[in-house]
CSV table of C-alpha atoms in Angstrom, one decimal:
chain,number,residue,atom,x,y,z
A,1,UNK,CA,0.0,0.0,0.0
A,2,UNK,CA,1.1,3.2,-0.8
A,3,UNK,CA,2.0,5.9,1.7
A,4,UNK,CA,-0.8,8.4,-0.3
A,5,UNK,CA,-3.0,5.3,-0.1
A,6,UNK,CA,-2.7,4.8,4.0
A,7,UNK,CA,-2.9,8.8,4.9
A,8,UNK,CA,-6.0,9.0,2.7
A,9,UNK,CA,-8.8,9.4,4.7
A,10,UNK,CA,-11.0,7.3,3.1
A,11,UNK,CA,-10.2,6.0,-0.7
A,12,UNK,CA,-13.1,5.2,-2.6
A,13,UNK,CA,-13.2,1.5,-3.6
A,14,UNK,CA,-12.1,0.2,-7.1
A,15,UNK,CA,-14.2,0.0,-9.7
A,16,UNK,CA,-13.9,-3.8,-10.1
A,17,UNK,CA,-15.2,-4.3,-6.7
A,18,UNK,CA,-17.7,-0.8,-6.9
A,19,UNK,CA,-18.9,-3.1,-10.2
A,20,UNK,CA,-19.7,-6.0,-8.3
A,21,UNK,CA,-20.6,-5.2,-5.1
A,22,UNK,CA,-23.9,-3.2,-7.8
A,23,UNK,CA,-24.0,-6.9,-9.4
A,24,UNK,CA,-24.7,-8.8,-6.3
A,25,UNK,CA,-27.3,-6.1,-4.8
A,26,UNK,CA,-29.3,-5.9,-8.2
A,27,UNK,CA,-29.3,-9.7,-7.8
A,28,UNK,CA,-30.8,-9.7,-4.4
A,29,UNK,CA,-33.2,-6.6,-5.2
A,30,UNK,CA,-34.5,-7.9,-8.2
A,31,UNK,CA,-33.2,-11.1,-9.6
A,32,UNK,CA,-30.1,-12.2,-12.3
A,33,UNK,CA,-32.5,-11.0,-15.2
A,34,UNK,CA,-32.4,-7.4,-14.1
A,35,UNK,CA,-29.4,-7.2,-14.8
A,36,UNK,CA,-28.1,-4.6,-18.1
A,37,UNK,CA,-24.8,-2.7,-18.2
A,38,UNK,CA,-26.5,0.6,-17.8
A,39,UNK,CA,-28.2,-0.3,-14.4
A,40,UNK,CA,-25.0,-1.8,-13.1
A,41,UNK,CA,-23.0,1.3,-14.0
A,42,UNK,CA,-25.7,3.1,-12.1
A,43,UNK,CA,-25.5,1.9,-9.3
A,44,UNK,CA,-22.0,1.4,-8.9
A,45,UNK,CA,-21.3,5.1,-10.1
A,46,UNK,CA,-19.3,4.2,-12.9
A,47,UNK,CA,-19.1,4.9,-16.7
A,48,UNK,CA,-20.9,2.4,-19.1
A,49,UNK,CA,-17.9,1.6,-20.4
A,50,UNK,CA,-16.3,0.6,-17.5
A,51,UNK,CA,-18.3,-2.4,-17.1
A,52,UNK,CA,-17.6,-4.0,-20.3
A,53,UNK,CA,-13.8,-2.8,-19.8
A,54,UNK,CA,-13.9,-4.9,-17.0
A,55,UNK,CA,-16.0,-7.7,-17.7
A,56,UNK,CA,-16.4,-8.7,-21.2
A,57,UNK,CA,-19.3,-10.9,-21.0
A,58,UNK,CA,-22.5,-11.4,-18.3
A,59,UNK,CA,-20.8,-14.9,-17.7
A,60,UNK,CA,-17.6,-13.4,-16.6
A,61,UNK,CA,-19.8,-10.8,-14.5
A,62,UNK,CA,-22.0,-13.4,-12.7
A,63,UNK,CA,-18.3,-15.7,-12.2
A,64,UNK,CA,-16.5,-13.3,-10.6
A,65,UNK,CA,-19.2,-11.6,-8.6
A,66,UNK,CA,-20.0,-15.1,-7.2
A,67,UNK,CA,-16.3,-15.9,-6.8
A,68,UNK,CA,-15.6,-12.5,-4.3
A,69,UNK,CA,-18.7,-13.3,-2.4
A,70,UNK,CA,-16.9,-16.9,-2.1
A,71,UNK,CA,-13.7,-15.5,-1.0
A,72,UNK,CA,-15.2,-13.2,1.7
A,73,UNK,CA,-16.8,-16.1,2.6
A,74,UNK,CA,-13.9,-18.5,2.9
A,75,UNK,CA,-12.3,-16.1,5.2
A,76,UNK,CA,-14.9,-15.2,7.3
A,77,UNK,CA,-15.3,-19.1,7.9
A,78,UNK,CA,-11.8,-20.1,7.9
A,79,UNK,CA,-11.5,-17.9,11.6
A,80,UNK,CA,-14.6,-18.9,12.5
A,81,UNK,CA,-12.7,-23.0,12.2
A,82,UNK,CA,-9.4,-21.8,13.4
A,83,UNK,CA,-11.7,-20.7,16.8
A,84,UNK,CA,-13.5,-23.9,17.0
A,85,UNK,CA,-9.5,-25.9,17.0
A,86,UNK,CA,-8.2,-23.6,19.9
A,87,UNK,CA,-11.9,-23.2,22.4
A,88,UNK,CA,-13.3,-25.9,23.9
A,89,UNK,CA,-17.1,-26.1,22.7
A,90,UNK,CA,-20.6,-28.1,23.8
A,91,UNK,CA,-24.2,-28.4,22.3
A,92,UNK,CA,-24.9,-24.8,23.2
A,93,UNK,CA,-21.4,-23.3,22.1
A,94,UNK,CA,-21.9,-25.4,18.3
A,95,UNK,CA,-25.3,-24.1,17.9
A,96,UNK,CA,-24.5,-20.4,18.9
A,97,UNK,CA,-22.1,-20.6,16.4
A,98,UNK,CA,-23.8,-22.1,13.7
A,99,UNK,CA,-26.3,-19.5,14.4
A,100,UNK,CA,-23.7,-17.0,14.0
A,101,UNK,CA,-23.3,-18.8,10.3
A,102,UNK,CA,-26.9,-19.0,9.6
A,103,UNK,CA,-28.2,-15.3,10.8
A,104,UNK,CA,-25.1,-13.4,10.8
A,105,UNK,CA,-26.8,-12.5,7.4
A,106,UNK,CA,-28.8,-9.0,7.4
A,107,UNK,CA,-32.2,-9.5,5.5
A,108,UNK,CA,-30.9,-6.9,2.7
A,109,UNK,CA,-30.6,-7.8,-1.0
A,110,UNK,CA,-26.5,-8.1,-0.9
A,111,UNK,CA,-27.2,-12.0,1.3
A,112,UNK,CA,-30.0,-13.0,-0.7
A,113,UNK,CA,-27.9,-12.5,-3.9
A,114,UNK,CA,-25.9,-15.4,-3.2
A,115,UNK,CA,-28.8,-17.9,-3.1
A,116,UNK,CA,-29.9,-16.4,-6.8
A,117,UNK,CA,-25.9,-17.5,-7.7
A,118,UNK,CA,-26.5,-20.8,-6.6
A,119,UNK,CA,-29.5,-21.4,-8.0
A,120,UNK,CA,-27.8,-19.9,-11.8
A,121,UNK,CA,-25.3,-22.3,-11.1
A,122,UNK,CA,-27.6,-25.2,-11.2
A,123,UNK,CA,-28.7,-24.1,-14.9
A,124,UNK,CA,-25.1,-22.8,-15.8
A,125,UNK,CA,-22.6,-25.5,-15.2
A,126,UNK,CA,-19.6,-22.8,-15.4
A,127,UNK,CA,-20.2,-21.0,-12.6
A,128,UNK,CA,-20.6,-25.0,-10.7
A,129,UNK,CA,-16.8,-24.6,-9.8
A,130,UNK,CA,-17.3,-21.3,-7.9
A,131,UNK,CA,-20.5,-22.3,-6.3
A,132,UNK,CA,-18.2,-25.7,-5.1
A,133,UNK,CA,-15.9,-23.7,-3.4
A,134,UNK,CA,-18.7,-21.9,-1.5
A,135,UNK,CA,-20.0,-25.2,-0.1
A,136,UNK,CA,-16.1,-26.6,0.7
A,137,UNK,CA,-15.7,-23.5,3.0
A,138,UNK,CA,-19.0,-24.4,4.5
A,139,UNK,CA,-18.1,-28.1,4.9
A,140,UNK,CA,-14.4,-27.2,6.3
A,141,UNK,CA,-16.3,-25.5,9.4
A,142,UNK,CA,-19.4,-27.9,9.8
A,143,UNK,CA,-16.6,-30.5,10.0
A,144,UNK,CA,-14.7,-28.8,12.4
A,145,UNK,CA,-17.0,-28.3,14.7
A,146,UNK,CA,-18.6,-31.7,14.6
A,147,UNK,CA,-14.8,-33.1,15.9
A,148,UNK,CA,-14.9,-30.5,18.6
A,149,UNK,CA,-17.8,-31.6,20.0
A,150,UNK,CA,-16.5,-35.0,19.5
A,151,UNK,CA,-18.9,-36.5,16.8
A,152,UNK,CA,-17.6,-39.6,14.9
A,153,UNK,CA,-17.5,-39.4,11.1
A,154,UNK,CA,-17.3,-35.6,11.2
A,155,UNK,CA,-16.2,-35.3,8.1
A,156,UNK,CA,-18.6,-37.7,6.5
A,157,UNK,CA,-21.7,-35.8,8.2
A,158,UNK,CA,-20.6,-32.0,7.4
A,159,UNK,CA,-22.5,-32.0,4.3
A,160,UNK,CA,-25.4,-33.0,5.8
A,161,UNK,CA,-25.7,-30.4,8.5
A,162,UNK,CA,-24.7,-27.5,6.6
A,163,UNK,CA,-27.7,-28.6,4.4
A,164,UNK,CA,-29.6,-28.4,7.3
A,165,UNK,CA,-28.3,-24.6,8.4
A,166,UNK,CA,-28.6,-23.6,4.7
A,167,UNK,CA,-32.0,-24.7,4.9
A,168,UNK,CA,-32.6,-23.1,7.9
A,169,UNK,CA,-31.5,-19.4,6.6
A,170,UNK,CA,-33.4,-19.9,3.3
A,171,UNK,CA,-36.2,-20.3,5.2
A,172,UNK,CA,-35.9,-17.5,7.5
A,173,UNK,CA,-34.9,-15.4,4.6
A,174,UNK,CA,-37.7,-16.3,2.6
A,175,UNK,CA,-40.3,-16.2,5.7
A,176,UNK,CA,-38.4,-13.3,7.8
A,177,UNK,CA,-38.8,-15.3,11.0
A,178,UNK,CA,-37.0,-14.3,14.0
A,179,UNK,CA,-33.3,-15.8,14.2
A,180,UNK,CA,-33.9,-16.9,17.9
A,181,UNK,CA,-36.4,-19.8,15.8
A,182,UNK,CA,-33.5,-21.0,13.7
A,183,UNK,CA,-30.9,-21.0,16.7
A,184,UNK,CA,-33.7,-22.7,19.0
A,185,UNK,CA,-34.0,-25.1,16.0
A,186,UNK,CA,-30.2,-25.3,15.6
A,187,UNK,CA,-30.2,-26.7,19.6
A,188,UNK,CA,-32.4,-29.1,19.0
A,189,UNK,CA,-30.7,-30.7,16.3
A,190,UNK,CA,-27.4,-30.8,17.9
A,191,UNK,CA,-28.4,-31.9,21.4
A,192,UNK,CA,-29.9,-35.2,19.3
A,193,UNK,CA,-26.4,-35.7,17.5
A,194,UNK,CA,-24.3,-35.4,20.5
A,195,UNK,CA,-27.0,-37.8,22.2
A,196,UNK,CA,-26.5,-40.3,18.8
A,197,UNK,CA,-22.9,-39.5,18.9
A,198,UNK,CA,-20.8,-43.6,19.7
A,199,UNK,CA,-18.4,-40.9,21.5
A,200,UNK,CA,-20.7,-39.7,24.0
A,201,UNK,CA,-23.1,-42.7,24.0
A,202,UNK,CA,-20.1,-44.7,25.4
A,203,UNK,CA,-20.1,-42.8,29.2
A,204,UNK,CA,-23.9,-42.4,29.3
């Protein structure tokens, strides 16, 4: 970073990332087939030509807009996993956290553009890779804390529950039910897998 850079009181985001952080709130306000050039330059206060200049096609657009909410993502959940290895956790610790995953989501359009992505990638099999590396980052974590609260086959179940929090959100996005539901819910579910856990069946 440069020394102008750093003394700058605030410096206005790049285009690149002004371009896509319009793409993904379009998405959420109003679906993947509002999207044109001229809205998207609109609303991220650049020229029209800067949006072709940086993104030739709506493929390359939809990719990489899906591919930095992936990356913020994969952060964000790789210090969430790195706390689950160095606290000690139980039932009430896994679902607070998982809660944290599942409803640390406003209710804006910019978190409800992602489940739009998802579903495009399902009828667009180039953007499949991206959306994958979405649902590693969730399983990495899922698995993680799964071994901390000492649940055989962690790895094995990971999908499963972070179909189950996915589900969750969707629903609470789609309904706008209060997040104390989906953590309640969250409880329930991971009192009966520590309970069906062989590791903690064993001294019970």
């Amino acid at each position: 970073m440069s020394k102008a850079a750093s003394t700058a009181p605030s410096a206005p985001a790049p285009t690149r990332q002004r371009i896509i952080t319009a793409v993904l709130r379009i998405i959420g306000e109003s679906g993947i087939a509002a999207l044109t050039n001229r809205r998207i330059a609109k609303e991220a206060g650049v020229s029209l030509g800067s949006v072709t200049y940086h993104f030739e096609t709506q493929h390359d657009l939809l990719r990489e807009s899906l591919l930095q909410f992936v990356r913020e993502e994969a952060r964000y959940f790789t210090e969430l996993a790195d706390q689950c290895q160095t606290e000690g956790l139980d039932i009430e610790d896994a679902a607070s956290l998982a809660g944290q995953v599942a409803c640390g989501s406003a209710l804006d359009s910019a978190h409800l553009a992602p489940f739009e992505l998802y579903l495009h990638a399902g009828r667009d099999p180039r953007l499949r890779e991206a959306a994958a590396q979405a649902f590693e980052a969730y399983d990495r974590l899922a698995a993680q804390i799964l071994t901390a609260l000492g649940v055989l086959d962690a790895e094995r179940l990971a999908a499963t529950t972070v179909a189950v929090v996915m589900g969750l959100q969707l629903r609470r996005l789609a309904t706008g039910s209060p997040a104390d539901d989906l953590v309640d819910a969250l409880l329930l579910l991971a009192g009966r897998a520590g309970d069906q856990s062989p590791g903690t069946t064993a001294g019970r």
